[in-house]
Amino acid sequence: MTAVDPQRRPGPPGLPGPDGPDAPRRRRLARPPRLARLPRLRRRGVEARPRFAFVVTVLFFVLLYLPIGMVVLFSFNSQKSLTVFKHFSTRWYSAFFHDHVLLSSLGMSLKISLVAMIGSVVLGVALALGLVRARGRLGSYSGLIMLVPLITPEIVTGVASLMLYKGLDTTLSTGTVMISEITFSISYVTVILRSRVAALNPEVEEAAMDLGATRWQAVRLVTLPALLPAILASAVLIFALVFDDFVLAYFTTGVDPQPLAVRIYSAIRFGVEPTINAVGTLMLAGSITLIAAALSIPRLFGRSGGLDLLSGD
């Protein structure tokens, strides 16, 4: 009697057996993955790629955040040394809060950042709406022109602003810094908001006007609420950019009071004081707070996803 191969036995009546019409597909699915069938040496080469990427990623973050960590560490040093940490102390923070020159510079930076944020957001929203709603080639050409400040080196913008003020015989002051920062920041707001405005359906505004709303009421009651997350995200981004901007403020500021970035640069020319480490740590804490505020914006509008600061999505 001939033995029957169990793999070739027919299946139950009404069901396909091992040699049924779908047998090749089941045998193909039963094969091990291609990576498992590779020789061991070849598999080792494939698996080594994630390890290399992991090492590069760790090295990148160490080089990026190690200097910042050293600044934070030595801001709590009890001694004036910038190389030897002796004891934990907050004496340099106390020295900063008793330094009226640095405090006036900090207040000036906050004032410039707030004015630049409000001015650039208002003008950027209006410009984004106009560029998207404009018909013909004017909108395309204007969009290309708006990208020029983003790719122009900031030192060129600073020198050009200085030459403009000198040509107009204008004395450099806090006002010139604010005007320059607003002019420089409008492009960022416009680029962020323009994509959001283009994604809005214009028929919604037309429906609001069909119901009796004017053009301004349709924009105020329909368009602006839809753009509010992107507007808040761009405002946070502009505030952070202007607060620690040095190049443009250096070329357009007056004598006193100077912005904090310019004041710190003037101070470190004569040596780095531990007070500067305390100031840098406070600025880092402020930046982290702004990022946390920006990431919490979607929750305020009932969205569970994160927020992209560059697109406002």
PDB file of N, CA and C in Angstrom, residues 82-135:
ATOM      1  N   LEU A  82      34.464  79.715  34.835  1.00  0.00           N
ATOM      2  CA  LEU A  82      33.638  79.171  33.759  1.00  0.00           C
ATOM      3  C   LEU A  82      34.089  77.779  33.352  1.00  0.00           C
ATOM      4  N   THR A  83      35.054  77.218  34.083  1.00  0.00           N
ATOM      5  CA  THR A  83      35.554  75.881  33.754  1.00  0.00           C
ATOM      6  C   THR A  83      35.460  74.900  34.916  1.00  0.00           C
ATOM      7  N   VAL A  84      35.411  75.397  36.140  1.00  0.00           N
ATOM      8  CA  VAL A  84      35.362  74.529  37.326  1.00  0.00           C
ATOM      9  C   VAL A  84      34.074  74.812  38.084  1.00  0.00           C
ATOM     10  N   PHE A  85      33.241  73.779  38.216  1.00  0.00           N
ATOM     11  CA  PHE A  85      31.992  73.920  38.962  1.00  0.00           C
ATOM     12  C   PHE A  85      32.228  73.498  40.404  1.00  0.00           C
ATOM     13  N   LYS A  86      31.974  74.407  41.345  1.00  0.00           N
ATOM     14  CA  LYS A  86      32.276  74.118  42.744  1.00  0.00           C
ATOM     15  C   LYS A  86      31.027  73.782  43.537  1.00  0.00           C
ATOM     16  N   HIS A  87      30.104  74.732  43.672  1.00  0.00           N
ATOM     17  CA  HIS A  87      28.891  74.499  44.452  1.00  0.00           C
ATOM     18  C   HIS A  87      27.706  75.107  43.706  1.00  0.00           C
ATOM     19  N   PHE A  88      26.523  74.569  44.031  1.00  0.00           N
ATOM     20  CA  PHE A  88      25.299  75.105  43.455  1.00  0.00           C
ATOM     21  C   PHE A  88      24.953  76.425  44.128  1.00  0.00           C
ATOM     22  N   SER A  89      24.624  77.435  43.291  1.00  0.00           N
ATOM     23  CA  SER A  89      24.273  78.746  43.828  1.00  0.00           C
ATOM     24  C   SER A  89      23.445  79.508  42.793  1.00  0.00           C
ATOM     25  N   THR A  90      22.633  80.409  43.282  1.00  0.00           N
ATOM     26  CA  THR A  90      21.822  81.273  42.402  1.00  0.00           C
ATOM     27  C   THR A  90      22.312  82.730  42.478  1.00  0.00           C
ATOM     28  N   ARG A  91      23.575  82.907  42.827  1.00  0.00           N
ATOM     29  CA  ARG A  91      24.093  84.265  43.007  1.00  0.00           C
ATOM     30  C   ARG A  91      24.102  85.052  41.711  1.00  0.00           C
ATOM     31  N   TRP A  92      24.304  84.374  40.561  1.00  0.00           N
ATOM     32  CA  TRP A  92      24.372  85.092  39.290  1.00  0.00           C
ATOM     33  C   TRP A  92      22.985  85.505  38.807  1.00  0.00           C
ATOM     34  N   TYR A  93      21.968  84.740  39.179  1.00  0.00           N
ATOM     35  CA  TYR A  93      20.596  85.169  38.883  1.00  0.00           C
ATOM     36  C   TYR A  93      20.228  86.381  39.728  1.00  0.00           C
ATOM     37  N   SER A  94      20.675  86.346  40.984  1.00  0.00           N
ATOM     38  CA  SER A  94      20.435  87.504  41.844  1.00  0.00           C
ATOM     39  C   SER A  94      21.167  88.736  41.315  1.00  0.00           C
ATOM     40  N   ALA A  95      22.403  88.504  40.812  1.00  0.00           N
ATOM     41  CA  ALA A  95      23.157  89.637  40.251  1.00  0.00           C
ATOM     42  C   ALA A  95      22.472  90.194  39.005  1.00  0.00           C
ATOM     43  N   PHE A  96      21.873  89.314  38.207  1.00  0.00           N
ATOM     44  CA  PHE A  96      21.172  89.788  37.010  1.00  0.00           C
ATOM     45  C   PHE A  96      19.950  90.628  37.387  1.00  0.00           C
ATOM     46  N   PHE A  97      19.184  90.173  38.356  1.00  0.00           N
ATOM     47  CA  PHE A  97      17.966  90.913  38.723  1.00  0.00           C
ATOM     48  C   PHE A  97      18.285  92.207  39.480  1.00  0.00           C
ATOM     49  N   HIS A  98      19.543  92.405  39.863  1.00  0.00           N
ATOM     50  CA  HIS A  98      19.954  93.677  40.473  1.00  0.00           C
ATOM     51  C   HIS A  98      20.754  94.532  39.500  1.00  0.00           C
ATOM     52  N   ASP A  99      20.921  94.051  38.257  1.00  0.00           N
ATOM     53  CA  ASP A  99      21.648  94.821  37.239  1.00  0.00           C
ATOM     54  C   ASP A  99      20.630  95.620  36.430  1.00  0.00           C
ATOM     55  N   HIS A 100      20.552  96.911  36.689  1.00  0.00           N
ATOM     56  CA  HIS A 100      19.534  97.737  36.043  1.00  0.00           C
ATOM     57  C   HIS A 100      19.801  97.903  34.543  1.00  0.00           C
ATOM     58  N   VAL A 101      21.058  97.827  34.125  1.00  0.00           N
ATOM     59  CA  VAL A 101      21.366  97.968  32.700  1.00  0.00           C
ATOM     60  C   VAL A 101      20.836  96.762  31.922  1.00  0.00           C
ATOM     61  N   LEU A 102      21.099  95.559  32.425  1.00  0.00           N
ATOM     62  CA  LEU A 102      20.599  94.362  31.748  1.00  0.00           C
ATOM     63  C   LEU A 102      19.079  94.285  31.816  1.00  0.00           C
ATOM     64  N   LEU A 103      18.495  94.695  32.930  1.00  0.00           N
ATOM     65  CA  LEU A 103      17.039  94.661  33.037  1.00  0.00           C
ATOM     66  C   LEU A 103      16.388  95.635  32.063  1.00  0.00           C
ATOM     67  N   SER A 104      16.994  96.814  31.892  1.00  0.00           N
ATOM     68  CA  SER A 104      16.442  97.763  30.909  1.00  0.00           C
ATOM     69  C   SER A 104      16.580  97.217  29.491  1.00  0.00           C
ATOM     70  N   SER A 105      17.682  96.515  29.215  1.00  0.00           N
ATOM     71  CA  SER A 105      17.837  95.900  27.890  1.00  0.00           C
ATOM     72  C   SER A 105      16.827  94.777  27.686  1.00  0.00           C
ATOM     73  N   LEU A 106      16.566  93.997  28.742  1.00  0.00           N
ATOM     74  CA  LEU A 106      15.559  92.945  28.641  1.00  0.00           C
ATOM     75  C   LEU A 106      14.169  93.540  28.376  1.00  0.00           C
ATOM     76  N   GLY A 107      13.836  94.589  29.078  1.00  0.00           N
ATOM     77  CA  GLY A 107      12.551  95.250  28.821  1.00  0.00           C
ATOM     78  C   GLY A 107      12.459  95.811  27.426  1.00  0.00           C
ATOM     79  N   MET A 108      13.581  96.354  26.918  1.00  0.00           N
ATOM     80  CA  MET A 108      13.576  96.881  25.560  1.00  0.00           C
ATOM     81  C   MET A 108      13.374  95.763  24.536  1.00  0.00           C
ATOM     82  N   SER A 109      14.014  94.616  24.746  1.00  0.00           N
ATOM     83  CA  SER A 109      13.831  93.490  23.821  1.00  0.00           C
ATOM     84  C   SER A 109      12.394  92.993  23.830  1.00  0.00           C
ATOM     85  N   LEU A 110      11.799  92.908  25.015  1.00  0.00           N
ATOM     86  CA  LEU A 110      10.399  92.477  25.087  1.00  0.00           C
ATOM     87  C   LEU A 110       9.476  93.462  24.386  1.00  0.00           C
ATOM     88  N   LYS A 111       9.748  94.755  24.541  1.00  0.00           N
ATOM     89  CA  LYS A 111       8.910  95.761  23.890  1.00  0.00           C
ATOM     90  C   LYS A 111       9.047  95.687  22.366  1.00  0.00           C
ATOM     91  N   ILE A 112      10.270  95.567  21.885  1.00  0.00           N
ATOM     92  CA  ILE A 112      10.492  95.481  20.434  1.00  0.00           C
ATOM     93  C   ILE A 112       9.839  94.220  19.868  1.00  0.00           C
ATOM     94  N   SER A 113       9.973  93.096  20.577  1.00  0.00           N
ATOM     95  CA  SER A 113       9.391  91.836  20.097  1.00  0.00           C
ATOM     96  C   SER A 113       7.870  91.918  20.050  1.00  0.00           C
ATOM     97  N   LEU A 114       7.265  92.537  21.056  1.00  0.00           N
ATOM     98  CA  LEU A 114       5.802  92.629  21.090  1.00  0.00           C
ATOM     99  C   LEU A 114       5.278  93.521  19.966  1.00  0.00           C
ATOM    100  N   VAL A 115       5.923  94.675  19.777  1.00  0.00           N
ATOM    101  CA  VAL A 115       5.488  95.588  18.699  1.00  0.00           C
ATOM    102  C   VAL A 115       5.710  94.957  17.332  1.00  0.00           C
ATOM    103  N   ALA A 116       6.863  94.320  17.145  1.00  0.00           N
ATOM    104  CA  ALA A 116       7.141  93.672  15.854  1.00  0.00           C
ATOM    105  C   ALA A 116       6.172  92.524  15.595  1.00  0.00           C
ATOM    106  N   MET A 117       5.806  91.793  16.636  1.00  0.00           N
ATOM    107  CA  MET A 117       4.869  90.678  16.473  1.00  0.00           C
ATOM    108  C   MET A 117       3.496  91.198  16.039  1.00  0.00           C
ATOM    109  N   ILE A 118       2.995  92.218  16.710  1.00  0.00           N
ATOM    110  CA  ILE A 118       1.665  92.740  16.371  1.00  0.00           C
ATOM    111  C   ILE A 118       1.666  93.368  14.973  1.00  0.00           C
ATOM    112  N   GLY A 119       2.680  94.185  14.701  1.00  0.00           N
ATOM    113  CA  GLY A 119       2.721  94.861  13.398  1.00  0.00           C
ATOM    114  C   GLY A 119       2.882  93.901  12.233  1.00  0.00           C
ATOM    115  N   SER A 120       3.790  92.946  12.369  1.00  0.00           N
ATOM    116  CA  SER A 120       4.022  92.016  11.260  1.00  0.00           C
ATOM    117  C   SER A 120       2.844  91.071  11.053  1.00  0.00           C
ATOM    118  N   VAL A 121       2.164  90.673  12.130  1.00  0.00           N
ATOM    119  CA  VAL A 121       1.009  89.774  11.982  1.00  0.00           C
ATOM    120  C   VAL A 121      -0.151  90.500  11.303  1.00  0.00           C
ATOM    121  N   VAL A 122      -0.422  91.732  11.716  1.00  0.00           N
ATOM    122  CA  VAL A 122      -1.524  92.482  11.088  1.00  0.00           C
ATOM    123  C   VAL A 122      -1.251  92.695   9.597  1.00  0.00           C
ATOM    124  N   LEU A 123      -0.053  93.173   9.268  1.00  0.00           N
ATOM    125  CA  LEU A 123       0.276  93.407   7.864  1.00  0.00           C
ATOM    126  C   LEU A 123       0.404  92.099   7.086  1.00  0.00           C
ATOM    127  N   GLY A 124       0.932  91.062   7.730  1.00  0.00           N
ATOM    128  CA  GLY A 124       1.095  89.779   7.039  1.00  0.00           C
ATOM    129  C   GLY A 124      -0.234  89.125   6.715  1.00  0.00           C
ATOM    130  N   VAL A 125      -1.211  89.219   7.637  1.00  0.00           N
ATOM    131  CA  VAL A 125      -2.539  88.653   7.365  1.00  0.00           C
ATOM    132  C   VAL A 125      -3.188  89.381   6.188  1.00  0.00           C
ATOM    133  N   ALA A 126      -3.136  90.711   6.202  1.00  0.00           N
ATOM    134  CA  ALA A 126      -3.724  91.478   5.098  1.00  0.00           C
ATOM    135  C   ALA A 126      -3.032  91.164   3.779  1.00  0.00           C
ATOM    136  N   LEU A 127      -1.707  91.034   3.811  1.00  0.00           N
ATOM    137  CA  LEU A 127      -0.970  90.756   2.576  1.00  0.00           C
ATOM    138  C   LEU A 127      -1.259  89.336   2.070  1.00  0.00           C
ATOM    139  N   ALA A 128      -1.365  88.370   2.977  1.00  0.00           N
ATOM    140  CA  ALA A 128      -1.669  86.993   2.551  1.00  0.00           C
ATOM    141  C   ALA A 128      -3.050  86.911   1.921  1.00  0.00           C
ATOM    142  N   LEU A 129      -4.037  87.587   2.523  1.00  0.00           N
ATOM    143  CA  LEU A 129      -5.382  87.593   1.928  1.00  0.00           C
ATOM    144  C   LEU A 129      -5.369  88.252   0.566  1.00  0.00           C
ATOM    145  N   GLY A 130      -4.641  89.361   0.432  1.00  0.00           N
ATOM    146  CA  GLY A 130      -4.600  90.053  -0.854  1.00  0.00           C
ATOM    147  C   GLY A 130      -3.898  89.249  -1.927  1.00  0.00           C
ATOM    148  N   LEU A 131      -2.800  88.557  -1.563  1.00  0.00           N
ATOM    149  CA  LEU A 131      -2.061  87.780  -2.564  1.00  0.00           C
ATOM    150  C   LEU A 131      -2.870  86.579  -3.054  1.00  0.00           C
ATOM    151  N   VAL A 132      -3.589  85.932  -2.136  1.00  0.00           N
ATOM    152  CA  VAL A 132      -4.364  84.753  -2.534  1.00  0.00           C
ATOM    153  C   VAL A 132      -5.600  85.162  -3.332  1.00  0.00           C
ATOM    154  N   ARG A 133      -6.241  86.240  -2.896  1.00  0.00           N
ATOM    155  CA  ARG A 133      -7.461  86.661  -3.579  1.00  0.00           C
ATOM    156  C   ARG A 133      -7.174  87.401  -4.888  1.00  0.00           C
ATOM    157  N   ALA A 134      -5.935  87.856  -5.086  1.00  0.00           N
ATOM    158  CA  ALA A 134      -5.611  88.606  -6.308  1.00  0.00           C
ATOM    159  C   ALA A 134      -5.680  87.680  -7.516  1.00  0.00           C
ATOM    160  N   ARG A 135      -6.177  88.203  -8.586  1.00  0.00           N
ATOM    161  CA  ARG A 135      -6.288  87.439  -9.808  1.00  0.00           C
ATOM    162  C   ARG A 135      -5.181  87.863 -10.771  1.00  0.00           C
TER     163      ARG A 135
END
